Structure formats: C-alpha cells, structure tokens
PDB file of C-alpha atoms and ligand atoms in Angstrom:
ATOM      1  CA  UNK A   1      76.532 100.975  98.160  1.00 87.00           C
ATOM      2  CA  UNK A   2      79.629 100.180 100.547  1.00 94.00           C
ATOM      3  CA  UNK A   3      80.427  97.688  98.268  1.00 96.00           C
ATOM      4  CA  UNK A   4      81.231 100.220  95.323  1.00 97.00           C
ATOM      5  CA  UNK A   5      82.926 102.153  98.154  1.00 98.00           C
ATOM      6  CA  UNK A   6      85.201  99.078  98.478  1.00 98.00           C
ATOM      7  CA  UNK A   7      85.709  98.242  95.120  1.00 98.00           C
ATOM      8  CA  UNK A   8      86.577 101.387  94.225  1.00 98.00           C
ATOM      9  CA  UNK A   9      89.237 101.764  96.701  1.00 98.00           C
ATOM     10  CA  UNK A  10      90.677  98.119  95.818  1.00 98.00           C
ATOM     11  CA  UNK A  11      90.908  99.063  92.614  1.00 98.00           C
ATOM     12  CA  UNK A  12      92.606 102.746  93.152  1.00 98.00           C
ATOM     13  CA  UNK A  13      94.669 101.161  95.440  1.00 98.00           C
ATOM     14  CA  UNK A  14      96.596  99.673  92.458  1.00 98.00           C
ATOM     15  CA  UNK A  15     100.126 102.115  92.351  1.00 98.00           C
ATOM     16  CA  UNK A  16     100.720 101.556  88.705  1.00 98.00           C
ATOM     17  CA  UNK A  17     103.551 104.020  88.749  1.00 98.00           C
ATOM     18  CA  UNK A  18     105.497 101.435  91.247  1.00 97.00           C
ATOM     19  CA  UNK A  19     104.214  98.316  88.677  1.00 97.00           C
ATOM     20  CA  UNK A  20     105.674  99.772  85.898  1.00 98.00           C
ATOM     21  CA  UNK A  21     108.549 100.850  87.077  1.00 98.00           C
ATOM     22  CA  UNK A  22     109.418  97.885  88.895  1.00 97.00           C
ATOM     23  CA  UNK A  23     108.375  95.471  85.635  1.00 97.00           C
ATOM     24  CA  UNK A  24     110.797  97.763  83.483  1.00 97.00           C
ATOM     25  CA  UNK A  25     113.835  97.549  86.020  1.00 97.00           C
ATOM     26  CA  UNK A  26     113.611 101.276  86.165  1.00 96.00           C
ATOM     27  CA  UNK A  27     114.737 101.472  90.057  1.00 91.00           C
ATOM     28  CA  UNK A  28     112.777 102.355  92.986  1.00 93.00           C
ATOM     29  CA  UNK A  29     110.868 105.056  92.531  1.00 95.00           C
ATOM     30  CA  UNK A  30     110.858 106.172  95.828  1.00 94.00           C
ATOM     31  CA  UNK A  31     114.652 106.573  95.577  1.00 95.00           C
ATOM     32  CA  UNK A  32     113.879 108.928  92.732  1.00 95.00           C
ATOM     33  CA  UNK A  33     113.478 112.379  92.078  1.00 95.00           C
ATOM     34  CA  UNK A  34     110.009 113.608  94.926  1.00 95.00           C
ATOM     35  CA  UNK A  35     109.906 109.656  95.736  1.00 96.00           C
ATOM     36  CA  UNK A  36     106.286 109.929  94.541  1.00 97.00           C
ATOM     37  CA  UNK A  37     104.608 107.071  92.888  1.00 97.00           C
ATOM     38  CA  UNK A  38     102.868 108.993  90.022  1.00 98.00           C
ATOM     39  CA  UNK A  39     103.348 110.031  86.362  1.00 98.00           C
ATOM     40  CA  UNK A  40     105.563 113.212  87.187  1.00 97.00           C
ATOM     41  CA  UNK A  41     108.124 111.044  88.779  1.00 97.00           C
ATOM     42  CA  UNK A  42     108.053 108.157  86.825  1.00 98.00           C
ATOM     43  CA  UNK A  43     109.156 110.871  84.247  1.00 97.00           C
ATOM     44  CA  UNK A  44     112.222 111.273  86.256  1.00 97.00           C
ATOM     45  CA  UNK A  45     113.721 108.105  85.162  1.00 96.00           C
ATOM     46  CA  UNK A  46     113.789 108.789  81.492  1.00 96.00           C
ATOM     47  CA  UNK A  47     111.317 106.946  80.021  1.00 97.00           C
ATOM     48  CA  UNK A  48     108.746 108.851  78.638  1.00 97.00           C
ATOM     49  CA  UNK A  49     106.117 105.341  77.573  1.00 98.00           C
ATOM     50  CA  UNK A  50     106.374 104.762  80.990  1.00 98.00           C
ATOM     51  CA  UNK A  51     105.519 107.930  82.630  1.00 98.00           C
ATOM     52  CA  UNK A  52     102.361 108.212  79.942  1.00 98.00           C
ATOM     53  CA  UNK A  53     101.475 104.323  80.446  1.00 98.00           C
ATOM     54  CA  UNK A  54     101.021 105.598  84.497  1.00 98.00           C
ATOM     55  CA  UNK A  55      99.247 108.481  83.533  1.00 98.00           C
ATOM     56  CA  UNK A  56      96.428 106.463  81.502  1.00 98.00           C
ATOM     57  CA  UNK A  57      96.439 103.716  84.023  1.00 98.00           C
ATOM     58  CA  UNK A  58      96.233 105.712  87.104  1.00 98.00           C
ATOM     59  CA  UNK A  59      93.594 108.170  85.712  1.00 98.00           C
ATOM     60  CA  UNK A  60      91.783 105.099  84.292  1.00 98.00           C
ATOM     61  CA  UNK A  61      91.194 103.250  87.261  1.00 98.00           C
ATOM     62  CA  UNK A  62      89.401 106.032  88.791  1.00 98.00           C
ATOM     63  CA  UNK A  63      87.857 105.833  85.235  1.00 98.00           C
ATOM     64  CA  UNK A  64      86.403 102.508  85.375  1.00 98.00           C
ATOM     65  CA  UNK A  65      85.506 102.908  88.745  1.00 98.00           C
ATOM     66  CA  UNK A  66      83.173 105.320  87.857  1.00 98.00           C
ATOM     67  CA  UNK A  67      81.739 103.847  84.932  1.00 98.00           C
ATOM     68  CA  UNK A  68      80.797 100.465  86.221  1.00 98.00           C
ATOM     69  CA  UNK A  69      79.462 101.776  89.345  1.00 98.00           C
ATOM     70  CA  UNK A  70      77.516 103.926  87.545  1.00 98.00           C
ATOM     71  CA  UNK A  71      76.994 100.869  85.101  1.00 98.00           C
ATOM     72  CA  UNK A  72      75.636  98.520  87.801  1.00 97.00           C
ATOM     73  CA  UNK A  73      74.357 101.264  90.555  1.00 97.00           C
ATOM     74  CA  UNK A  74      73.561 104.859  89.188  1.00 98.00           C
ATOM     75  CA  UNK A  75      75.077 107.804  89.898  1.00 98.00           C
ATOM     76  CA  UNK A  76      75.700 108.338  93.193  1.00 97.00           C
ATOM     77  CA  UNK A  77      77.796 104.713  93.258  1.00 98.00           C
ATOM     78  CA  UNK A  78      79.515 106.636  90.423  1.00 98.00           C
ATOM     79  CA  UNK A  79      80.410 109.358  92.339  1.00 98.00           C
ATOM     80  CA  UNK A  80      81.158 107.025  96.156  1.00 98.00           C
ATOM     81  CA  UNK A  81      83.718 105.124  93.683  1.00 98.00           C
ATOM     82  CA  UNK A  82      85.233 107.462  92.010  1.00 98.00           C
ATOM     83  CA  UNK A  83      85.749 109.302  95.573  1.00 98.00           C
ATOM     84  CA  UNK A  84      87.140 106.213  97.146  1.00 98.00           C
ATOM     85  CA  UNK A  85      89.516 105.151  93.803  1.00 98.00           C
ATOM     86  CA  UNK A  86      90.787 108.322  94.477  1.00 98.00           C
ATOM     87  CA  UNK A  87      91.091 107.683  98.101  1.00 98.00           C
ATOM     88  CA  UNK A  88      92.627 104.213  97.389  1.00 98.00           C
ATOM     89  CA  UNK A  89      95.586 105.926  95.098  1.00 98.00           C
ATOM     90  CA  UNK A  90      96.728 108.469  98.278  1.00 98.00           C
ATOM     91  CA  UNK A  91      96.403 105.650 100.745  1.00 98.00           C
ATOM     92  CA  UNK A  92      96.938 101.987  99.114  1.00 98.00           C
ATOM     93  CA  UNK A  93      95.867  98.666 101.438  1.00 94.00           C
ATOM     94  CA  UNK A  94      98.941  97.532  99.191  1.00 90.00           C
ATOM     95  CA  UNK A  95     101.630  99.600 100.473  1.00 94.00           C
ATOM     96  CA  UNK A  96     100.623 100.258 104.272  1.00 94.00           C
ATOM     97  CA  UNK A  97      98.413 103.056 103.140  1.00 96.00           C
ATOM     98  CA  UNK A  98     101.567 105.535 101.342  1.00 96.00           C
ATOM     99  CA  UNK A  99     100.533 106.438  98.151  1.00 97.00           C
ATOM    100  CA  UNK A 100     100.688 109.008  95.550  1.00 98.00           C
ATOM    101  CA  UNK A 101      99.199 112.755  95.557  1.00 98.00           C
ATOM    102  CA  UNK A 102      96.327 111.665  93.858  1.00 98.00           C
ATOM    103  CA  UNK A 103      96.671 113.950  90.584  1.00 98.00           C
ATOM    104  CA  UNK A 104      95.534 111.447  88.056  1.00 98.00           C
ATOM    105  CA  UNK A 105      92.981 109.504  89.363  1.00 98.00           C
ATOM    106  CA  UNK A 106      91.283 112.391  90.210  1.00 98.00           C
ATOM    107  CA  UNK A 107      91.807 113.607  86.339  1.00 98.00           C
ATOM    108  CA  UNK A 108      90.260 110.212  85.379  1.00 98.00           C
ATOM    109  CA  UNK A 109      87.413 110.262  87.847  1.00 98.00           C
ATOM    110  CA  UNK A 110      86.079 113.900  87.033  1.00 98.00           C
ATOM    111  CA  UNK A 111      86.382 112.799  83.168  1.00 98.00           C
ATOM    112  CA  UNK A 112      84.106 110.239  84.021  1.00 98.00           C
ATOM    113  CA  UNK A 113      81.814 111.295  86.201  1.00 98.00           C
ATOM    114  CA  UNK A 114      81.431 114.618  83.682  1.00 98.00           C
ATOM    115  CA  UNK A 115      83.155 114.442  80.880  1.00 98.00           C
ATOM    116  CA  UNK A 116      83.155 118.549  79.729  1.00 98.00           C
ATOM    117  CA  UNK A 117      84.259 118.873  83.644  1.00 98.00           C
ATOM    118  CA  UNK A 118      86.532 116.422  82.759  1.00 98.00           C
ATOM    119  CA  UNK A 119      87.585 118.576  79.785  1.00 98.00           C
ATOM    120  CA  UNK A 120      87.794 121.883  81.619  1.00 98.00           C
ATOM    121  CA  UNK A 121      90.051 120.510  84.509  1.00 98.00           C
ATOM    122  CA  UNK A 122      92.707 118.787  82.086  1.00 98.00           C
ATOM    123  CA  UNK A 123      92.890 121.852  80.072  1.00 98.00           C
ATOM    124  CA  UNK A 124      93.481 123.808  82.838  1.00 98.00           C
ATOM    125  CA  UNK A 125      96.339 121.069  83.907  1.00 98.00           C
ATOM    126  CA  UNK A 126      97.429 121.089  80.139  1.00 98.00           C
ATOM    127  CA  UNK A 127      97.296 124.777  79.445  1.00 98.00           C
ATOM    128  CA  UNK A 128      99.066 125.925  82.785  1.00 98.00           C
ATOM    129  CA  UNK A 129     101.961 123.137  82.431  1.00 98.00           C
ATOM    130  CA  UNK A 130     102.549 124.425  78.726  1.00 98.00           C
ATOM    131  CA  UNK A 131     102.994 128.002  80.541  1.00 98.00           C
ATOM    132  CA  UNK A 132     104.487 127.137  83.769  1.00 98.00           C
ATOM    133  CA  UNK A 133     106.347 123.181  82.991  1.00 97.00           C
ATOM    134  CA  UNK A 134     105.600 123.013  86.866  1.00 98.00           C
ATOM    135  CA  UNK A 135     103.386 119.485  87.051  1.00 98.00           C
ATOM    136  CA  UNK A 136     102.288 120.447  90.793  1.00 98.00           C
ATOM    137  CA  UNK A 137     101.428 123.982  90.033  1.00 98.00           C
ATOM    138  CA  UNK A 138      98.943 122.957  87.400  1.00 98.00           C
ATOM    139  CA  UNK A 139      97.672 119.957  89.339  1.00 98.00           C
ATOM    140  CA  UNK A 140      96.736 122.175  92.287  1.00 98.00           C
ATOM    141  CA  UNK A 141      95.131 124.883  89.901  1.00 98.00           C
ATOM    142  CA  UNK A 142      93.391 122.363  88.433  1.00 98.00           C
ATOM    143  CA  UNK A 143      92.036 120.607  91.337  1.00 98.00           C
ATOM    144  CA  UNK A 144      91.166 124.191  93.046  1.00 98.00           C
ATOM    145  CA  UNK A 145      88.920 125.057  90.322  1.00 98.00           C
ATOM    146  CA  UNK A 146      87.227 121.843  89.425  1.00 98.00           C
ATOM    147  CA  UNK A 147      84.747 121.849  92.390  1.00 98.00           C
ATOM    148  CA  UNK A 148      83.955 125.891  91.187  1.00 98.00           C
ATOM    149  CA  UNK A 149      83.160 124.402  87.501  1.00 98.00           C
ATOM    150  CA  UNK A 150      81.494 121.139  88.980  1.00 98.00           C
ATOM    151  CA  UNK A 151      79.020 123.982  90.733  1.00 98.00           C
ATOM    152  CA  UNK A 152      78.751 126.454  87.299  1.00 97.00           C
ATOM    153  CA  UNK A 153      77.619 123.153  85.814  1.00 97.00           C
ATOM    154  CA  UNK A 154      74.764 122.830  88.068  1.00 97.00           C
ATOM    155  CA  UNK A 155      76.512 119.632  89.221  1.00 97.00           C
ATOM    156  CA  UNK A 156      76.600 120.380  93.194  1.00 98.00           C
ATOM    157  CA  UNK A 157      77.437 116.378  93.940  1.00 97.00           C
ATOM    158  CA  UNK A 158      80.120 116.245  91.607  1.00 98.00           C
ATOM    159  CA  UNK A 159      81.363 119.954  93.331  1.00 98.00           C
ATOM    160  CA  UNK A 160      81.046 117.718  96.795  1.00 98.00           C
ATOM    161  CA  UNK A 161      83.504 114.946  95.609  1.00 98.00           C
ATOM    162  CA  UNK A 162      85.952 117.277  93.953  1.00 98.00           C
ATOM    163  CA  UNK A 163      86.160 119.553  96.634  1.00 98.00           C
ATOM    164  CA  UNK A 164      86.769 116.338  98.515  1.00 98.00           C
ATOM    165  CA  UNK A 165      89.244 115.497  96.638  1.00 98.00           C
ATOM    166  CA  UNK A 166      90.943 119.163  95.690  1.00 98.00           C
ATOM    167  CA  UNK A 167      91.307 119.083 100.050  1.00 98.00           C
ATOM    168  CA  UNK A 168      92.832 116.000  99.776  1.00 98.00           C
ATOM    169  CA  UNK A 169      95.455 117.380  96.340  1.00 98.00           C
ATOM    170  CA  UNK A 170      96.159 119.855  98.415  1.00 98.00           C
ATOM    171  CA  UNK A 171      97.284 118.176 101.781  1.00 98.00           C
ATOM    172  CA  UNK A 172      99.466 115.418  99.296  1.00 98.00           C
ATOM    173  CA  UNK A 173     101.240 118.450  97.968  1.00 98.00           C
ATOM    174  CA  UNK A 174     102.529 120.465 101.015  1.00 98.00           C
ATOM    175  CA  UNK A 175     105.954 119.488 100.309  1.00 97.00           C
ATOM    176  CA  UNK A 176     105.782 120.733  96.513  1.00 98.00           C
ATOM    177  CA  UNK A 177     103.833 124.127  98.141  1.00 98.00           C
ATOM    178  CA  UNK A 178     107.008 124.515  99.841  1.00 98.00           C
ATOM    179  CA  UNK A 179     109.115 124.457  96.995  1.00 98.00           C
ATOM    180  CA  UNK A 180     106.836 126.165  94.635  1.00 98.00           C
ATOM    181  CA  UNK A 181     106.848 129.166  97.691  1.00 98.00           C
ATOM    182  CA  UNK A 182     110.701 128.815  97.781  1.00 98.00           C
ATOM    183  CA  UNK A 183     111.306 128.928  93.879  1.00 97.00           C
ATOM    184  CA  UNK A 184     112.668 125.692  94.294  1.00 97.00           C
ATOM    185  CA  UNK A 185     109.786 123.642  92.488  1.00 97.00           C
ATOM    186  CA  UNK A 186     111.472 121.426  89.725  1.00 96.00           C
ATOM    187  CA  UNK A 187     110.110 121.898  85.857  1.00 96.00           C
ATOM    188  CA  UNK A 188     108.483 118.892  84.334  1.00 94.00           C
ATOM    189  CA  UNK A 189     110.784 116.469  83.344  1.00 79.00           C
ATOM    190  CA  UNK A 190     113.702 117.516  85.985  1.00 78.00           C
ATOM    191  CA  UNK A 191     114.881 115.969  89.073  1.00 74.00           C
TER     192      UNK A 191
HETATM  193  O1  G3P B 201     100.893 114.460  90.106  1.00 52.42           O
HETATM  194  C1  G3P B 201     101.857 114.745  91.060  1.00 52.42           C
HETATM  195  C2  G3P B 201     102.472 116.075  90.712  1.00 52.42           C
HETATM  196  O2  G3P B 201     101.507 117.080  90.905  1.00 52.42           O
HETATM  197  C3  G3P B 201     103.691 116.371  91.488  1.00 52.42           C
HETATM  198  O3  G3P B 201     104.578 115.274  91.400  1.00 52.42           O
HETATM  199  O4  G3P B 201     106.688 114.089  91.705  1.00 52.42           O
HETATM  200  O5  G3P B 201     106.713 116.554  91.260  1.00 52.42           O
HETATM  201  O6  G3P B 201     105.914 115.701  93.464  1.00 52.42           O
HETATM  202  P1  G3P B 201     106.058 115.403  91.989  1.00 52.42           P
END
C-alpha cells in the first residue's frame, strides 16, 4: 500500500505548469502574476493552450494515479494515491517541497475516484467562475462542498480524502482569502 502512497506522490509531484512554461520560453512563473505554478497563472502569460495543457495535465496525474492504483490494488490504493498525488502537487520532492494550491489535481482525483462527484465539483468550479471570473473563489467553493457531496453519495472514504484535501485548498489559498476579503482578488485571466 505505501508503495501507491509513493507513487502517487512522485507522480503529483510533477509541476507541469513550471514544464510548460519553461519549454515554451514563457518566463518564470513565479515572477508572474500570484507566482503560483498552476493553470490560473499560467493564464497570466497569455497563452491560453498553455494554461488548458496544465489544467489537463495537472488534474490528470491525480487522474492516473487513481486509476492504476485502483487498477493494480482496489479502492482504497485508489483513494491513498489520489490523496498523496494531490499531496505531491502542494509539496513537490522536485522543487524543495513549494508547490501549487492543489486546485486541479484535486479536480482530477475526485473525477476519478467518482466520476458524478467528479461532475458535481467541476460544475460547481465551472458554474461559479462563469458568475464570479474569480478562479480561487470557485476553487474553494468547490473544494468546501465536495467532501458534503462525497457523504450525500454514501461515499464516506471519498468524503475522508476530500475533506483532506478541501483543508489542505484551503491553507494553499490564505493569500487569495485575503484578497478575496479585501476586494482585491484578480478576475480570471488578469494579473
Ligand atoms: O488553482 C489556483 C487558483 O485557485 C488560484 O490561483 O494564481 O489566482 O492564486 P492564483
């Protein structure tokens, strides 16, 4: 079991957002708008492929963490990797353990480990971005209410790992609570 713990973290650890960025001579993204390493920022520089090419990677690691633990060692391997992909993302081996805020692995590990979960907590990301254009905002409302739909689902271990993880959102964001508190929270797309 430890070693889907492991993999799952290696493999999260990944900070496709710096990858891409870096391959496409985009600047350092830490220089850039929050300094963040995820899809919101990447954003920031313009380029739009790249910003949805970090999205898809960065939710699908915690993807395919899931789905080959779950592949090779059931469900709660599923649910240990997914927890520690996500895990790997806000603290990378790879860059002395300063990584992102976690928003799209987690997407990409609740899709997999439930997929109408999965479903429910994107459209709430989706629906409150198209009302709000505040990425953080709907990232936090999102990961607050996963764990209560994880538990309506009768799915108490998922609940477990996304209230894990929803802690964990929520911690990565205190700067962006700040802002959103102070007005100050940029719109999707801004610096
Ligand atoms: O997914 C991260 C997002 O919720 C906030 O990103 O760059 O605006 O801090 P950023």
């Amino acid at each position: 079991m430890i070693l889907w713990a492991i993999f799952g973290y290696l493999l999260g650890s990944v900070p496709f957002g710096l990858v891409i960025t870096r391959a496409l001579g985009l600047g350092d993204l830490r220089q850039i708008g929050s300094g963040n390493i995820g899809a919101t920022n990447v954003l920031r520089t313009g380029n739009k492929g790249a910003a949805l090419a970090t999205l898809l990677l960065d939710s699908g690691k915690g993807a395919i963490a899931v789905l080959l633990a779950r592949h090779f060692g059931g469900e709660a391997a599923a649910i240990l990797a997914g927890g520690a992909a996500f895990l790997g993302h806000c603290f990378p081996i790879w860059l002395r353990f300063k990584g992102g805020k976690g928003v799209a692995t987690f997407l990409g590990t609740v899709i997999a480990l439930n997929w109408p979960l999965g479903l429910i907590a994107c459209a709430t990301w989706a629906l409150t971005a198209a009302i709000t254009r505040i990425s953080s905002l709907s990232a936090l409302l999102a990961a607050a209410l996963a764990p209560v739909f994880a538990w309506g689902l009768g799915r108490t271990d998922i609940a477990a790992v996304a209230a894990f993880m929803a802690v964990l959102i929520f911690i990565r964001h205190h700067a962006n609570i700040s802002r959103l508190l102070a007005g100050t929270e940029p719109r999707i797309g801004r610096k």
